[in-house]
Each structure stands twice: as structure tokens, then as C-alpha cells.
GROMACS .gro file of C-alpha atoms in nm:
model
  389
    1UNK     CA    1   0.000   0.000   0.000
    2UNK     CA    2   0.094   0.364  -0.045
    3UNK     CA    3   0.089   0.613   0.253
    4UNK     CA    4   0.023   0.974   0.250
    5UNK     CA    5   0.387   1.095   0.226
    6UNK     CA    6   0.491   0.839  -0.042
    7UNK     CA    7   0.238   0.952  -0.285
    8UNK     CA    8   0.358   1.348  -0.247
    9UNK     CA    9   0.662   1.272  -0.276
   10UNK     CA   10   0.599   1.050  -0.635
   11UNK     CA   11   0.393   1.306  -0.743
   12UNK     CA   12   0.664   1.584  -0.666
   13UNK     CA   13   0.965   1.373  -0.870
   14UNK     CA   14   0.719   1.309  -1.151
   15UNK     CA   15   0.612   1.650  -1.221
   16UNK     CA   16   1.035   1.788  -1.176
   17UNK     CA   17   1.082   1.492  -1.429
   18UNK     CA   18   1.200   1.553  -1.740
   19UNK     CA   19   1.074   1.913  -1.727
   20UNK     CA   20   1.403   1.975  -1.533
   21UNK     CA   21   1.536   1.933  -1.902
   22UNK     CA   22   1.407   2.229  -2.099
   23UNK     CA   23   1.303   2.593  -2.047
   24UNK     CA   24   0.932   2.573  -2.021
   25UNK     CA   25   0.730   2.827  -2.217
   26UNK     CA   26   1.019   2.907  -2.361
   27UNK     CA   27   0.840   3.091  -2.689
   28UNK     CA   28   0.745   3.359  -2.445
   29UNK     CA   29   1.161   3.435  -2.392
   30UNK     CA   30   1.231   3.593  -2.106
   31UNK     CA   31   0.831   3.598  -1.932
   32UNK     CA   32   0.926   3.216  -1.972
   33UNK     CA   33   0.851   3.242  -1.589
   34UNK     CA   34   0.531   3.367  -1.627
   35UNK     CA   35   0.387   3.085  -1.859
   36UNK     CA   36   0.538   2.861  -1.633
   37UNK     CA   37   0.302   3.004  -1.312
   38UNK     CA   38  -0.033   3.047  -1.542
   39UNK     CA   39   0.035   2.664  -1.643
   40UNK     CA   40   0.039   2.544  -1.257
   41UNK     CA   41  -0.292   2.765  -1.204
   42UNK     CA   42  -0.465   2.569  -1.554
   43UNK     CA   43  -0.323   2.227  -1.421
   44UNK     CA   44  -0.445   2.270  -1.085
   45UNK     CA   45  -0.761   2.345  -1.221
   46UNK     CA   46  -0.786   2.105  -1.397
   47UNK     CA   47  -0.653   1.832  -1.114
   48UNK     CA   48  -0.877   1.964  -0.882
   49UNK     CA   49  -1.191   2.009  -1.098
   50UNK     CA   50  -1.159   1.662  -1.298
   51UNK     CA   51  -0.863   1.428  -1.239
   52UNK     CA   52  -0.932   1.389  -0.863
   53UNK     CA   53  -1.313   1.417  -0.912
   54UNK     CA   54  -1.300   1.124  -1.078
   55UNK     CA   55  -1.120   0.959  -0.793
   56UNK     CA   56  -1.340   1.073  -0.552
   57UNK     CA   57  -1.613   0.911  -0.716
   58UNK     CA   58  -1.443   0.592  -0.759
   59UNK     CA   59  -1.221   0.591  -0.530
   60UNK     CA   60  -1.145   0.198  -0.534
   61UNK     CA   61  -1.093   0.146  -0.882
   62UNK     CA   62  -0.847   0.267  -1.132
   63UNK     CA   63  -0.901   0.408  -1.453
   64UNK     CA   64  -0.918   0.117  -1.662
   65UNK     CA   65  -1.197  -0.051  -1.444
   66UNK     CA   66  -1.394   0.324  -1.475
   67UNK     CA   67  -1.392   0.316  -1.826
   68UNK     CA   68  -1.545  -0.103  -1.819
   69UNK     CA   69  -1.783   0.031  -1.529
   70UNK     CA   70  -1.937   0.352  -1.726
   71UNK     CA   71  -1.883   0.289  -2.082
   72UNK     CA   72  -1.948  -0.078  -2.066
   73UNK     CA   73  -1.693  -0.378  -2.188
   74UNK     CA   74  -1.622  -0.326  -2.516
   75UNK     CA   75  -1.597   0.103  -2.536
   76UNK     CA   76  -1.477   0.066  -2.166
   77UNK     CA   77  -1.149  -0.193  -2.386
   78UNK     CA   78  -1.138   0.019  -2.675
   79UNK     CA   79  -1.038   0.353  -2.423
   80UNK     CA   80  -0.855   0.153  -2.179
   81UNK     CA   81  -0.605   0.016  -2.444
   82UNK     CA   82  -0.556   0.362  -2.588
   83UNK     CA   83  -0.479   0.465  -2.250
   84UNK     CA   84  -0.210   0.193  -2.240
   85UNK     CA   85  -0.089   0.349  -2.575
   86UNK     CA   86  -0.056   0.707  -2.458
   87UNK     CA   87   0.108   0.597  -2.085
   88UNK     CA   88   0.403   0.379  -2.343
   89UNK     CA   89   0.402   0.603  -2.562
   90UNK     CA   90   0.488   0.862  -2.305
   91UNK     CA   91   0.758   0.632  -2.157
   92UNK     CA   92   0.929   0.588  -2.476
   93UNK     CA   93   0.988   0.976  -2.536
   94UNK     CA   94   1.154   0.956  -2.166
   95UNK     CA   95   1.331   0.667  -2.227
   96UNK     CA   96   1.467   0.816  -2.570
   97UNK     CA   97   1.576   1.139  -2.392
   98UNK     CA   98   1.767   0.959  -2.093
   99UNK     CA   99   1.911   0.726  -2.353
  100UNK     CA  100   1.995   1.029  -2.591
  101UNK     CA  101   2.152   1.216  -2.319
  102UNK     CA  102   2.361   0.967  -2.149
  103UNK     CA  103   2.539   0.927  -2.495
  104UNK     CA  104   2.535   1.326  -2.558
  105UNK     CA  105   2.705   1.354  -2.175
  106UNK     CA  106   2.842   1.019  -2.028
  107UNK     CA  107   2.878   0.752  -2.244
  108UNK     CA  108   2.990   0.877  -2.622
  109UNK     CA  109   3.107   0.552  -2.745
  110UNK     CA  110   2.850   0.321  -2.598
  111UNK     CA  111   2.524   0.186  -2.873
  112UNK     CA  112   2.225   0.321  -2.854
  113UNK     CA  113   2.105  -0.008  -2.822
  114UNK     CA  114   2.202  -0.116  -2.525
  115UNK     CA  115   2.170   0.213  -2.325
  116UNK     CA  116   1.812   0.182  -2.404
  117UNK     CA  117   1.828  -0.176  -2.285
  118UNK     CA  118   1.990  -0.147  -1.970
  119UNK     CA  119   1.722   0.154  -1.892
  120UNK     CA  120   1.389  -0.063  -1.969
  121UNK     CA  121   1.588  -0.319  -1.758
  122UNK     CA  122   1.641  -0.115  -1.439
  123UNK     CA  123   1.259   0.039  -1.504
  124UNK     CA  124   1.128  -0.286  -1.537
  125UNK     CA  125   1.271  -0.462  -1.228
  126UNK     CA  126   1.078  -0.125  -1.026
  127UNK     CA  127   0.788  -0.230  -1.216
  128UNK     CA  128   0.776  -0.573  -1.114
  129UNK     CA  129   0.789  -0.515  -0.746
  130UNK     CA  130   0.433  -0.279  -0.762
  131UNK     CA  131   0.342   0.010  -0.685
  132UNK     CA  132   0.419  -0.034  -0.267
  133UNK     CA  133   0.794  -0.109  -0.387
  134UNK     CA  134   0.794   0.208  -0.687
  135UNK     CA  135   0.637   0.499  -0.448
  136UNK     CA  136   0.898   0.400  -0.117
  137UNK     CA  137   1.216   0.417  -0.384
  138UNK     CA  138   1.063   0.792  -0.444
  139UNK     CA  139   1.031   0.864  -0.111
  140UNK     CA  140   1.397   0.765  -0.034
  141UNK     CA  141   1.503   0.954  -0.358
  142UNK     CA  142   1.321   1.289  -0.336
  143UNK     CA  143   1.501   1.443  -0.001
  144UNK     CA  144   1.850   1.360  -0.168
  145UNK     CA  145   1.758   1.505  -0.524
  146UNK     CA  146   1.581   1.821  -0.376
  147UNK     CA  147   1.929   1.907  -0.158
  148UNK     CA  148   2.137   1.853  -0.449
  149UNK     CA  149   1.943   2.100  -0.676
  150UNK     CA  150   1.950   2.327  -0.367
  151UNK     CA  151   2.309   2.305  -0.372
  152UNK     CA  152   2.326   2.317  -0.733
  153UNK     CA  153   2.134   2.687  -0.680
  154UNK     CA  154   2.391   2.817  -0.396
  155UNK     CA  155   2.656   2.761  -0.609
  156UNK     CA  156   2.489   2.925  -0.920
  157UNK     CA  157   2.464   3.231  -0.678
  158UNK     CA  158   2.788   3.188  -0.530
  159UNK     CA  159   2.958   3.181  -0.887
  160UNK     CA  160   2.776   3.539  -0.949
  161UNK     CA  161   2.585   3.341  -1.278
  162UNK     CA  162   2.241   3.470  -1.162
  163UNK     CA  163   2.100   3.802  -1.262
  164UNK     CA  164   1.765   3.931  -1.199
  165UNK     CA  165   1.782   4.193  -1.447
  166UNK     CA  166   1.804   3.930  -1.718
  167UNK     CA  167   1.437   3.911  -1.611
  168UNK     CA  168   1.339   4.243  -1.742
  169UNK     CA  169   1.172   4.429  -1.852
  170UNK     CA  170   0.855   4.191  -1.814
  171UNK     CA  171   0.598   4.155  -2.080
  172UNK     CA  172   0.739   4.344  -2.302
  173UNK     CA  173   0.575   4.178  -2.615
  174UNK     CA  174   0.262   4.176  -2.415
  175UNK     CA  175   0.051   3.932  -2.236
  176UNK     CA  176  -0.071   3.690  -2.535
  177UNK     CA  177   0.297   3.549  -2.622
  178UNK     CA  178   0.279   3.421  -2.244
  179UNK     CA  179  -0.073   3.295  -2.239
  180UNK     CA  180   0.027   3.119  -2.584
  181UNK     CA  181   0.339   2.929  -2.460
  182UNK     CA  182   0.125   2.856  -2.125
  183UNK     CA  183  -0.191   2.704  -2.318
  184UNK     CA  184  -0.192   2.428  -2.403
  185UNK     CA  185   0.161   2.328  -2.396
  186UNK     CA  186   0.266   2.330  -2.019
  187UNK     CA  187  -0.091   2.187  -1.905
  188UNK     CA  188  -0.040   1.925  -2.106
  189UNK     CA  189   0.401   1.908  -2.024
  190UNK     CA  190   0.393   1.830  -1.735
  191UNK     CA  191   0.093   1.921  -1.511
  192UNK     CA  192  -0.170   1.778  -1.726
  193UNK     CA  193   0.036   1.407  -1.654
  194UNK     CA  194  -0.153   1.355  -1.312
  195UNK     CA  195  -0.404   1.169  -1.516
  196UNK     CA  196  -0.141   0.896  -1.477
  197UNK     CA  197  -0.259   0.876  -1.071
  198UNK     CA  198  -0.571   0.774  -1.172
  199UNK     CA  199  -0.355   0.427  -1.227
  200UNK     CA  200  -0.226   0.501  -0.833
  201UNK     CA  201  -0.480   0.679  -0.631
  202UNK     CA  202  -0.676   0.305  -0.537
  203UNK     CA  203  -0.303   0.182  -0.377
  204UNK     CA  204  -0.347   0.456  -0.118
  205UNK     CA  205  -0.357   0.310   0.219
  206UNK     CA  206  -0.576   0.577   0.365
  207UNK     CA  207  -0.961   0.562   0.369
  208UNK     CA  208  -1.018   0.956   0.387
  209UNK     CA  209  -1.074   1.078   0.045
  210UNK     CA  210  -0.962   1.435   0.165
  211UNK     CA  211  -0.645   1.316   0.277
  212UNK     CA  212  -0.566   1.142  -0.062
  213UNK     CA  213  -0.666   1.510  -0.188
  214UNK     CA  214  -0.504   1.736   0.055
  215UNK     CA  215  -0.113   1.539  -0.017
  216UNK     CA  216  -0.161   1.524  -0.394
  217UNK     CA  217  -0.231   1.906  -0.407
  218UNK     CA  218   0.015   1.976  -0.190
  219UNK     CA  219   0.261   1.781  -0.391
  220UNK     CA  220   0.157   1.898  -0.692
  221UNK     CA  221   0.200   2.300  -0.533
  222UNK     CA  222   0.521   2.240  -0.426
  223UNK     CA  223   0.627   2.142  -0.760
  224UNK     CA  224   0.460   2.356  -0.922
  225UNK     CA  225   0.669   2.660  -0.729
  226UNK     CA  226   1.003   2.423  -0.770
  227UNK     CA  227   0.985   2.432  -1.126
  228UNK     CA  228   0.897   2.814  -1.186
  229UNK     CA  229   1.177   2.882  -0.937
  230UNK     CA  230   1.422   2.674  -1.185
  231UNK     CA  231   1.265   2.853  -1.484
  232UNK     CA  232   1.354   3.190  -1.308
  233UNK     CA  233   1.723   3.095  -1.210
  234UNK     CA  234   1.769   2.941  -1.566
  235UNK     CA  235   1.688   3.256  -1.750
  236UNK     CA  236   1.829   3.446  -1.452
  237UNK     CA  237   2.164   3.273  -1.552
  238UNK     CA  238   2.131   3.269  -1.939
  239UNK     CA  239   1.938   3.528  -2.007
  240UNK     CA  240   1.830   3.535  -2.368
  241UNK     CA  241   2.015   3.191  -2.436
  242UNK     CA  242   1.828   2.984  -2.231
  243UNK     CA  243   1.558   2.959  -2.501
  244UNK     CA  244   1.841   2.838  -2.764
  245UNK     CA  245   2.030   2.573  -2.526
  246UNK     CA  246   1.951   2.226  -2.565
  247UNK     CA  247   1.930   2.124  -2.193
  248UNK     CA  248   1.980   2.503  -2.024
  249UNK     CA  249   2.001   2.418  -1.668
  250UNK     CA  250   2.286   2.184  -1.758
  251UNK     CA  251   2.459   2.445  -2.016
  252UNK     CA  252   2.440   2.701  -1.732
  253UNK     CA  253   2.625   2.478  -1.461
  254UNK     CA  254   2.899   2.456  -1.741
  255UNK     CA  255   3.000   2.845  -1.638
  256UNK     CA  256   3.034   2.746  -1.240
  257UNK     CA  257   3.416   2.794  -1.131
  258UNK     CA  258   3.450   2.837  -0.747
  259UNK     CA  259   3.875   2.936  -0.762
  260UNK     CA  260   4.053   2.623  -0.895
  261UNK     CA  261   3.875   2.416  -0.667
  262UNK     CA  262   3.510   2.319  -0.788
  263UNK     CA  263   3.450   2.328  -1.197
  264UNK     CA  264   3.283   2.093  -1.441
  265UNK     CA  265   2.985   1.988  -1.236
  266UNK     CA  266   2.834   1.900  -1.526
  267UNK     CA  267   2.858   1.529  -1.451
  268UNK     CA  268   2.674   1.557  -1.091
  269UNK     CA  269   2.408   1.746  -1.241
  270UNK     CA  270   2.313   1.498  -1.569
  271UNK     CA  271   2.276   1.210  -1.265
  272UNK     CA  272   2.087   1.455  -1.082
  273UNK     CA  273   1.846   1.541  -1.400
  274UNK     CA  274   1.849   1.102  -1.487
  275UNK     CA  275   1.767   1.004  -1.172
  276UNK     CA  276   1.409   1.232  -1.252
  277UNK     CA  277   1.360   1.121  -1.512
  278UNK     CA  278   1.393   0.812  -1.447
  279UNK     CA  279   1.119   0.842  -1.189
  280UNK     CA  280   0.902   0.966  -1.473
  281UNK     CA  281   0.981   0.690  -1.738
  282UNK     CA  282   0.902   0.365  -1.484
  283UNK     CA  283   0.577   0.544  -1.351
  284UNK     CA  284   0.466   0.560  -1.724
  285UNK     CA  285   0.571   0.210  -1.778
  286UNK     CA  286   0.421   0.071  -1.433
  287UNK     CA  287   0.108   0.308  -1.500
  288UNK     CA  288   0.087   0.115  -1.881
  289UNK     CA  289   0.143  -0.208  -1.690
  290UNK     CA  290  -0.076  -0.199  -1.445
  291UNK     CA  291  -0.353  -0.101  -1.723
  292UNK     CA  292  -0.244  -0.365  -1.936
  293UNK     CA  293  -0.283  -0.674  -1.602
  294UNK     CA  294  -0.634  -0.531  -1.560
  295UNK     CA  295  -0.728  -0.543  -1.956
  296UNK     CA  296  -0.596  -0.862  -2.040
  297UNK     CA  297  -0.644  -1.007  -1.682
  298UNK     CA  298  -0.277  -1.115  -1.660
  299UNK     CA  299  -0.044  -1.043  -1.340
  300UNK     CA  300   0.187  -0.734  -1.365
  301UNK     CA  301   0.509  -0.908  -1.376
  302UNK     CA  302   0.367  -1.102  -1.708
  303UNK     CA  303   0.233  -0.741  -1.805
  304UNK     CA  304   0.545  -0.575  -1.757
  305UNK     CA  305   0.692  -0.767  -2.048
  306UNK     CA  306   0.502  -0.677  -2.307
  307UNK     CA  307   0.492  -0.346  -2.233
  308UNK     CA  308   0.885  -0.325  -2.182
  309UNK     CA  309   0.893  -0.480  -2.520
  310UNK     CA  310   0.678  -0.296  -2.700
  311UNK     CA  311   0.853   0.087  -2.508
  312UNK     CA  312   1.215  -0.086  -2.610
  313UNK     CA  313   1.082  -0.121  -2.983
  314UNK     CA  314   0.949   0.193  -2.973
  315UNK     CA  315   1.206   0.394  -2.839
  316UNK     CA  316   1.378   0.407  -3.185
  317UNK     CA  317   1.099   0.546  -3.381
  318UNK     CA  318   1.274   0.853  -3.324
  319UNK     CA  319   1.568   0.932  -3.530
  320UNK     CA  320   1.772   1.193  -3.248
  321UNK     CA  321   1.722   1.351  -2.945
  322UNK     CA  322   1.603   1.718  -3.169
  323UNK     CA  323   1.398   1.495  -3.376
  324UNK     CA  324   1.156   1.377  -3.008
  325UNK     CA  325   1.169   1.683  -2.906
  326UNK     CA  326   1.069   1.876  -3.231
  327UNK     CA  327   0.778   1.565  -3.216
  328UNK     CA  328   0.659   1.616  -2.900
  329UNK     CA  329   0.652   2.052  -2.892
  330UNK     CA  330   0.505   2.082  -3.210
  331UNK     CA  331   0.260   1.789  -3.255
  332UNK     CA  332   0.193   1.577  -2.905
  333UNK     CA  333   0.153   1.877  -2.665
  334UNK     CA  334  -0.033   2.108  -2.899
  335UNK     CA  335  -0.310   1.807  -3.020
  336UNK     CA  336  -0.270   1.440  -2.884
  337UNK     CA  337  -0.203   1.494  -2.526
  338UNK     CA  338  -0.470   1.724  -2.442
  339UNK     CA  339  -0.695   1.474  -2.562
  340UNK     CA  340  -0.605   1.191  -2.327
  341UNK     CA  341  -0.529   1.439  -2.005
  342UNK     CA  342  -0.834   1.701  -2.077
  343UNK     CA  343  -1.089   1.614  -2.297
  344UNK     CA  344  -1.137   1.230  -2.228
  345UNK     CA  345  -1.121   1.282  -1.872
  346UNK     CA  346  -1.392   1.587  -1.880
  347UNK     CA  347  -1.603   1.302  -2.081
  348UNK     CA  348  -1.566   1.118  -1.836
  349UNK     CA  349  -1.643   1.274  -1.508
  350UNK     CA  350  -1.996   1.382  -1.715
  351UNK     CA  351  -2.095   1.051  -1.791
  352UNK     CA  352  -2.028   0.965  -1.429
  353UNK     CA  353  -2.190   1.231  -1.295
  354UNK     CA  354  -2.513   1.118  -1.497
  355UNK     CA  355  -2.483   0.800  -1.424
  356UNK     CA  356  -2.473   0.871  -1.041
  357UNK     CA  357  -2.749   1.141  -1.062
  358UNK     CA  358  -2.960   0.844  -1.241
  359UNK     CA  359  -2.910   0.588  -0.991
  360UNK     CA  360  -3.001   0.839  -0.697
  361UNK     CA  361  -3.321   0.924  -0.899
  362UNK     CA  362  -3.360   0.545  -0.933
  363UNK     CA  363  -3.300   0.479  -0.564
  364UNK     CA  364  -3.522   0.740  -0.455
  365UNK     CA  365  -3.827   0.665  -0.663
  366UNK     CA  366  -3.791   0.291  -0.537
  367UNK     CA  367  -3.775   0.436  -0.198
  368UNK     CA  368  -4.099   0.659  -0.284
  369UNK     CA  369  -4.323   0.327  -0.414
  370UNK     CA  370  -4.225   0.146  -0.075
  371UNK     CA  371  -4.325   0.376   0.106
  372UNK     CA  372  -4.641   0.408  -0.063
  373UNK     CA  373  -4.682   0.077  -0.016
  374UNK     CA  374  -4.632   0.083   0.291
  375UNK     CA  375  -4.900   0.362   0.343
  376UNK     CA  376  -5.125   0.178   0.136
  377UNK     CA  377  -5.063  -0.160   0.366
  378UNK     CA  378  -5.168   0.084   0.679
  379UNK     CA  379  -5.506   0.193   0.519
  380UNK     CA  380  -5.591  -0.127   0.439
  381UNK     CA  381  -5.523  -0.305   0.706
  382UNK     CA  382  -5.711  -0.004   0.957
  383UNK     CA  383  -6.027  -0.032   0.697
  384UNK     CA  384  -6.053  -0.398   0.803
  385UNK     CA  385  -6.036  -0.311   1.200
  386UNK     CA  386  -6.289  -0.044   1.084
  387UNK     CA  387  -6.527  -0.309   0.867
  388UNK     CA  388  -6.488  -0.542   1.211
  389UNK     CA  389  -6.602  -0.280   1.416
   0.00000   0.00000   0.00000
């Protein structure tokens, strides 16, 4: 089972994930920042409004068994194996990028191949231990990682790399190139992702709905202000460049030099920006897994192969690192990922909704007729004392 602090913790790492790797909103330049903030506010709309009122209404079930229970079995098959589609699909772009990047940073001479191997490996040996085993790695990962990006800050600072004034001025293209780089694009990279906890949310060993609420929100707000902060020291360090680098937070740890003593950090820092995103790739691939034991009614270590078969095949759909990433900003955030993290869900929690309000119409009228019966039983039965009378 999951506790409390376990799932806050996942969902902290998973949002930092690979967004740690580019400068979000980064069409708006230096109001990067601001995108950034209006695309927590949208997401936590939208987590608060759908993604978790879905949960609360089925709170012991997971996605895949909502879709069977309110669309039926066959509609209920068709969207829960698209849904194991999209949560592969989504673990082969981060598979590609911390294969691509361990080449690009630590491993020039090693094939593709394998470095894509070893990583659905490692990802699927968390995946076969469940989601009790997945979450309470997280939880032992996510004090260590947040210190050592707090550290990674100081010395920023301490290397006189940040400027504020690289900051300003503010909006000064106006408001609608921030809103643009904000909608859709950062809802659905990476806070329109929780839809992935609908896989999660039934693990939770809690029996308080609010509580389930209460530490997924406040997981989700605290990385929601960890990642604008990192947008704002990024451009604060870059300035107009940060836009143009390929990973920027790692390009701007290039320029610390503390004396002759600490340089070329570089290294720490790619391990720090893996080790998220390999959080992010092996709860796609458990999240795909788990849907795939419950559509095929197999266990989730048999499910887990497939699934790691079918992400290692995929992974090399992509021809480089530019060519995923051109993929995903132009195409998959702008129109295929909104569909599976906004407008499915939204589908969703209406047909619930109706179906609920039907059954408590349903209940209620055949609570009305007994009790008419009932009150026709009385009448009847005082006539006859009457009539003997």
C-alpha cells in the first residue's frame, strides 16, 4: 500500500521529471517564468476540478476498471487500451531522452542499443515489485535530489551566474505570447500528466478521500513553485540563451568555477536530472502495466513484459534527441495529449456524474413506491379493523 507521504513525494519527482530538461514556455523568452506560473494555475484546475473528481467518485478502482464500469466492456477496452498506448508512448519519449543524453554527456562511445536496454531493464525490475515497492524508492530519492538542486542553486549564486535583471523588462511583447506558450503546452508538459494517478490513487492506504486530496495538491503545489523557481534561475543565468540551449540548466552549470577548486559539475548534475527522469519513465511504464494486467487479466510481472517490449521497440521510432523533441513541442503537446489528459477525462467525469445522478433518482423513486406501499398496507389493514367494528 501507499501512505500519504509516499504519494507526495511520487507526485513531486514526476512532475520535476523531465521538465528539469528544458526551459518551459520558452516561446514567451524571457516571461518564460510567467507561462510557467499560469500553467500550474490551468493544471491545478484542472486536477482539482476533474482528475481527482474522478477519484473521488471511484475511489477503489483505477481508470481502466472506470472506463469497463461507465462505458461498458467493449468502449470501456477500446479507451482503456488507448490509454495503455498514450502511458508507453509517453515512456518511450523519456526513455529516448535519458538514452539520448547519457550518450550526448556520459557515455559517447556506448550503442544506442544497449543504453536503451539497460534503462527498460532497471525500469522494469521497479515495475515488477508494484506500486508499494515504486512509491517507497521515491520517497527515499526525493530528499537527496531536492538538496542537491539546492546546492546546485547556492553555487549558481555563489559563482555570481544569476542576474535578476536578465528578467526584465517583463511583458514586453505583451501578455498573449505568455498565455500562448502557457496554453496548451505546459498543461499538457507536465501538469496535465496527473491523469497517470488515476492508475495510483486506489493503492493509497488511507480511507479519507480528503487526505488522498489534501497530499496530492500539496505535492503537486510544491512542484509547481520548484519548477517556476528553476525557470527563473535558468533565465536568470542565461538570459536570452536559455531559449536556444539544448538542456539550459545543464549548459548554465557549465560556467560554475568556485577558484581552482570546484569546476565541471556538469557530470553531478546529468545524474541529478536522470535520476528524474527516471522516476518519470518507470511510472509511465508501471502506470501502462498496471492497465495492461487489468485489460488482459494477466499479473503485472507477465504485463510488464510486453509493455517493456513494446517501449524498447518503440524507443527508436525517433531518429535523435532534436527529432523527439521537435515531435513532442510541435505535434503531441499542442493536439494528442490534451486529448487523453483534458478532454477524455472531462467526458468522463460527465458521464459519471449522470450515471450517479440516475441511480439516486432510481434509488429514490424505489424508496418513494415502498413507502407508498407501505401507506397503502396501513389503510388497508385499519379499513378492516374499521369493517370489524
Amino acid at each position: 500500500m501507499i501512505t500519504p507521504r509516499q504519494l507526495a513525494s511520487t507526485v513531486i519527482l514526476f512532475l520535476i521529471g523531465s521538465s528539469s530538461l528544458f526551459l518551459l514556455g520558452g516561446n514567451a523568452d524571457r516571461d518564460a517564468w510567467m507561462s510557467v506560473v499560469i500553467g500550474v494555475l490551468a493544471g491545478l484546475l484542472l486536477l482539482s476540478g476533474v482528475t481527482l473528481q474522478i477519484q473521488r467518485l471511484e475511489p477503489n478502482r483505477n481508470l481502466i476498471e472506470i472506463f469497463q464500469m461507465y462505458f461498458g466492456r467493449i468502449i470501456g477496452f477500446m479507451f482503456g487500451f488507448i490509454y495503455i498506448i498514450y502511458y508507453s508512448y509517453k515512456c518511450i519519449r523519456n526513455v529516448r531522452e535519458f538514452a539520448d543524453l547519457s550518450i550526448m554527456f556520459l557515455l559517447p562511445d556506448t550503442p544506442l542499443s544497449m543504453v536503451i536496454l539497460m534503462i527498460c531493464f532497471i525500469g522494469g525490475y521497479a515495475v515488477i515489485g508494484g506500486p508499494g515497492v515504486f512509491f517507497r524508492m521515491v520517497e527515499v530519492l526525493l530528499p537527496i535530489l531536492v538538496m542537491i538542486y539546492v546546492v546546485l542553486f547556492i553555487l549558481l549564486l555563489s559563482a555570481g551566474l544569476i542576474d535578476l535583471n536578465r528578467l526584465l523588462p517583463m511583458l514586453e511583447k505583451g501578455f498573449k505570447p505568455v498565455w500562448d506558450a502557457a496554453i496548451p503546452e505546459i498543461i499538457s508538459f507536465p501538469f496535465g500528466e496527473m491523469v497517470l494517478f488515476l492508475m495510483f490513487w486506489r493503492y493509497t492506504g488511507v480511507d479519507d478521500k480528503g487526505t488522498i486530496m489534501r497530499m496530492t495538491i500539496k505535492g503537486y503545489i510544491f512542484a509547481g513553485t520548484f519548477i517556476t523557481l528553476m525557470n527563473i534561475i535558468t533565465i536568470a543565468s542565461l538570459g536570452q540563451f536559455a531559449s536556444w540551449s539544448v538542456v539550459p540548466l545543464l549548459q548554465a552549470t557549465t560556467f560554475v568555477e568556485l577558484g581552482n577548486i570546484l569546476e565541471r559539475i556538469d557530470p553531478l548534475v546529468s545524474l541529478l536530472l536522470f535520476s528524474a527522469v527516471y522516476v518519470k519513465l518507470t511510472a509511465y511504464y508501471l502506470g501502462a502495466s498496471i492497465a495492461f494486467s487489468y485489460l488482459f487479466r494477466v499479473k503485472l510481472r507477465i504485463a510488464a513484459i510486453p509493455v517493456g517490449i513494446g517501449i524498447y521497440v518503440g524507443s527508436f521510432w525517433f531518429k535523435s534527441y532534436m527529432h523527439q523533441v521537435n515531435v513532442g513541442f510541435e505535434r503531441n503537446l499542442k493536439v494528442h495529449f490534451p486529448i487523453f489528459q483534458i478532454v477524455i477525462p472531462i467526458v468522463l467525469l460527465l458521464v459519471m456524474l449522470m450515471r450517479k445522478k440516475v441511480r439516486s433518482k432510481d434509488n429514490q423513486d424505489d424508496s418513494d413506491l415502498t413507502k407508498r406501499g407501505e401507506e397503502s398496507d396501513d389503510v388497508h389493514i385499519q379499513q378492516q379493523a374499521i369493517n370489524r367494528g
